[in-house]
PDB file of C-alpha atoms in Angstrom:
ATOM      1  CA  MET A   1       1.778 -29.481-127.501  1.00 51.00           C
ATOM      2  CA  ALA A   2       1.117 -33.223-127.821  1.00 67.00           C
ATOM      3  CA  LYS A   3      -1.581 -32.526-130.373  1.00 74.00           C
ATOM      4  CA  LEU A   4       0.534 -30.058-132.877  1.00 68.00           C
ATOM      5  CA  GLU A   5       3.112 -32.871-132.888  1.00 75.00           C
ATOM      6  CA  ASN A   6       0.243 -35.812-134.320  1.00 79.00           C
ATOM      7  CA  LEU A   7      -0.955 -32.690-136.218  1.00 75.00           C
ATOM      8  CA  LYS A   8       2.562 -32.632-138.056  1.00 73.00           C
ATOM      9  CA  GLN A   9       2.766 -37.072-137.741  1.00 81.00           C
ATOM     10  CA  ARG A  10      -0.683 -36.836-140.069  1.00 83.00           C
ATOM     11  CA  SER A  11       0.667 -34.247-142.412  1.00 79.00           C
ATOM     12  CA  MET A  12       3.492 -35.640-143.610  1.00 78.00           C
ATOM     13  CA  GLN A  13       2.399 -38.633-144.328  1.00 86.00           C
ATOM     14  CA  ASP A  14       0.977 -36.585-147.660  1.00 82.00           C
ATOM     15  CA  PRO A  15       4.007 -36.140-150.087  1.00 82.00           C
ATOM     16  CA  GLU A  16       2.977 -32.023-151.341  1.00 85.00           C
ATOM     17  CA  PHE A  17       3.062 -31.276-147.342  1.00 78.00           C
ATOM     18  CA  ARG A  18       6.234 -33.536-146.914  1.00 76.00           C
ATOM     19  CA  ALA A  19       7.834 -31.837-150.032  1.00 77.00           C
ATOM     20  CA  GLU A  20       6.738 -28.139-148.917  1.00 78.00           C
ATOM     21  CA  TYR A  21       7.980 -28.818-144.959  1.00 73.00           C
ATOM     22  CA  ALA A  22      11.340 -30.211-146.299  1.00 74.00           C
ATOM     23  CA  ARG A  23      11.603 -26.677-148.993  1.00 74.00           C
ATOM     24  CA  ALA A  24      10.192 -24.522-145.997  1.00 71.00           C
ATOM     25  CA  ASP A  25      13.134 -26.504-143.540  1.00 72.00           C
ATOM     26  CA  GLU A  26      16.185 -25.425-146.162  1.00 73.00           C
ATOM     27  CA  GLY A  27      15.190 -22.268-145.299  1.00 71.00           C
ATOM     28  CA  TYR A  28      15.587 -22.180-141.995  1.00 81.00           C
ATOM     29  CA  ALA A  29      18.929 -23.993-142.467  1.00 84.00           C
ATOM     30  CA  LEU A  30      20.407 -21.149-143.736  1.00 87.00           C
ATOM     31  CA  VAL A  31      18.552 -18.854-142.156  1.00 88.00           C
ATOM     32  CA  GLU A  32      20.472 -20.079-138.887  1.00 88.00           C
ATOM     33  CA  ALA A  33      23.885 -20.641-140.699  1.00 91.00           C
ATOM     34  CA  MET A  34      23.297 -17.125-141.593  1.00 92.00           C
ATOM     35  CA  ILE A  35      22.988 -16.257-138.134  1.00 91.00           C
ATOM     36  CA  ARG A  36      25.374 -18.900-136.766  1.00 93.00           C
ATOM     37  CA  ALA A  37      28.487 -16.965-138.262  1.00 95.00           C
ATOM     38  CA  GLN A  38      27.299 -13.099-137.431  1.00 95.00           C
ATOM     39  CA  THR A  39      27.178 -14.231-133.649  1.00 94.00           C
ATOM     40  CA  ALA A  40      30.517 -16.335-133.889  1.00 96.00           C
ATOM     41  CA  ALA A  41      31.833 -13.587-135.132  1.00 97.00           C
ATOM     42  CA  ASN A  42      30.633 -10.815-132.525  1.00 97.00           C
ATOM     43  CA  LEU A  43      28.682  -8.391-134.976  1.00 97.00           C
ATOM     44  CA  ILE A  44      25.451  -6.557-134.846  1.00 96.00           C
ATOM     45  CA  GLN A  45      23.682  -6.780-138.175  1.00 95.00           C
ATOM     46  CA  SER A  46      24.661  -2.909-138.269  1.00 96.00           C
ATOM     47  CA  GLU A  47      27.917  -4.319-138.011  1.00 97.00           C
ATOM     48  CA  LEU A  48      27.932  -6.439-140.844  1.00 97.00           C
ATOM     49  CA  ALA A  49      25.441  -4.011-142.992  1.00 97.00           C
ATOM     50  CA  ALA A  50      28.379  -1.562-143.023  1.00 97.00           C
ATOM     51  CA  ARG A  51      31.301  -4.876-144.297  1.00 97.00           C
ATOM     52  CA  ILE A  52      28.715  -5.801-146.446  1.00 95.00           C
ATOM     53  CA  GLY A  53      28.101  -2.045-147.787  1.00 95.00           C
ATOM     54  CA  THR A  54      24.181  -2.593-147.383  1.00 95.00           C
ATOM     55  CA  THR A  55      21.880  -1.363-144.669  1.00 95.00           C
ATOM     56  CA  GLN A  56      20.823  -3.222-141.058  1.00 96.00           C
ATOM     57  CA  SER A  57      17.413  -3.146-142.316  1.00 94.00           C
ATOM     58  CA  ALA A  58      18.737  -5.740-144.815  1.00 93.00           C
ATOM     59  CA  ILE A  59      20.559  -7.861-143.228  1.00 94.00           C
ATOM     60  CA  ALA A  60      17.990  -8.140-141.373  1.00 93.00           C
ATOM     61  CA  ARG A  61      15.342  -9.252-143.764  1.00 91.00           C
ATOM     62  CA  LEU A  62      17.846 -11.476-145.243  1.00 90.00           C
ATOM     63  CA  GLU A  63      17.570 -12.770-141.779  1.00 88.00           C
ATOM     64  CA  GLY A  64      14.182 -12.984-140.890  1.00 87.00           C
ATOM     65  CA  GLY A  65      14.254 -15.288-144.406  1.00 80.00           C
ATOM     66  CA  ARG A  66      12.487 -12.626-145.629  1.00 76.00           C
ATOM     67  CA  LEU A  67      14.697 -12.232-149.300  1.00 78.00           C
ATOM     68  CA  SER A  68      16.280 -14.878-150.822  1.00 84.00           C
ATOM     69  CA  PRO A  69      19.434 -14.398-151.084  1.00 90.00           C
ATOM     70  CA  SER A  70      22.209 -14.619-154.302  1.00 92.00           C
ATOM     71  CA  ILE A  71      25.074 -16.162-153.539  1.00 94.00           C
ATOM     72  CA  ARG A  72      26.715 -13.164-154.591  1.00 95.00           C
ATOM     73  CA  THR A  73      25.195 -11.395-151.684  1.00 94.00           C
ATOM     74  CA  LEU A  74      25.807 -15.061-149.487  1.00 94.00           C
ATOM     75  CA  ARG A  75      29.205 -14.774-150.371  1.00 96.00           C
ATOM     76  CA  ARG A  76      29.848 -11.150-149.484  1.00 96.00           C
ATOM     77  CA  TYR A  77      28.002 -12.321-145.796  1.00 96.00           C
ATOM     78  CA  ALA A  78      30.078 -15.392-145.365  1.00 97.00           C
ATOM     79  CA  GLU A  79      33.106 -12.716-145.828  1.00 97.00           C
ATOM     80  CA  ALA A  80      31.903  -9.803-144.216  1.00 97.00           C
ATOM     81  CA  THR A  81      31.812 -12.831-140.797  1.00 97.00           C
ATOM     82  CA  GLY A  82      34.919 -14.446-142.148  1.00 97.00           C
ATOM     83  CA  THR A  83      33.507 -17.569-142.983  1.00 97.00           C
ATOM     84  CA  ARG A  84      33.719 -18.999-146.225  1.00 96.00           C
ATOM     85  CA  LEU A  85      30.306 -20.307-148.156  1.00 95.00           C
ATOM     86  CA  THR A  86      30.282 -23.769-149.155  1.00 93.00           C
ATOM     87  CA  LEU A  87      27.323 -25.569-151.999  1.00 88.00           C
ATOM     88  CA  GLY A  88      26.027 -28.616-152.781  1.00 86.00           C
ATOM     89  CA  PHE A  89      23.309 -30.683-154.691  1.00 85.00           C
ATOM     90  CA  GLU A  90      21.974 -33.852-152.999  1.00 83.00           C
ATOM     91  CA  ARG A  91      20.413 -36.857-154.750  1.00 86.00           C
ATOM     92  CA  ALA A  92      16.678 -36.403-154.694  1.00 77.00           C
ATOM     93  CA  GLU A  93      14.142 -39.024-151.889  1.00 72.00           C
ATOM     94  CA  GLY A  94      11.989 -40.045-154.210  1.00 61.00           C
TER      95      GLY A  94
END
């Protein structure tokens, strides 16, 4: 594992890699938050899908990070899980 960490550290020296890594990390954070909301609501994908009005496979694609959900979809997801969607902007580094 040390070799992988060394590779990451070297790669992070490249500004383009660092920017792409940050974008990917943000996407994973969204997916993680969605799954936490679903778990806290004690819902399985098919139950969540029924509440939103979609299919279980669509929920799987959302939670798999293979789709970029619209704000409307995220609001419906939040409502179905008994959570509240919050969005914000932060000053970019550099």
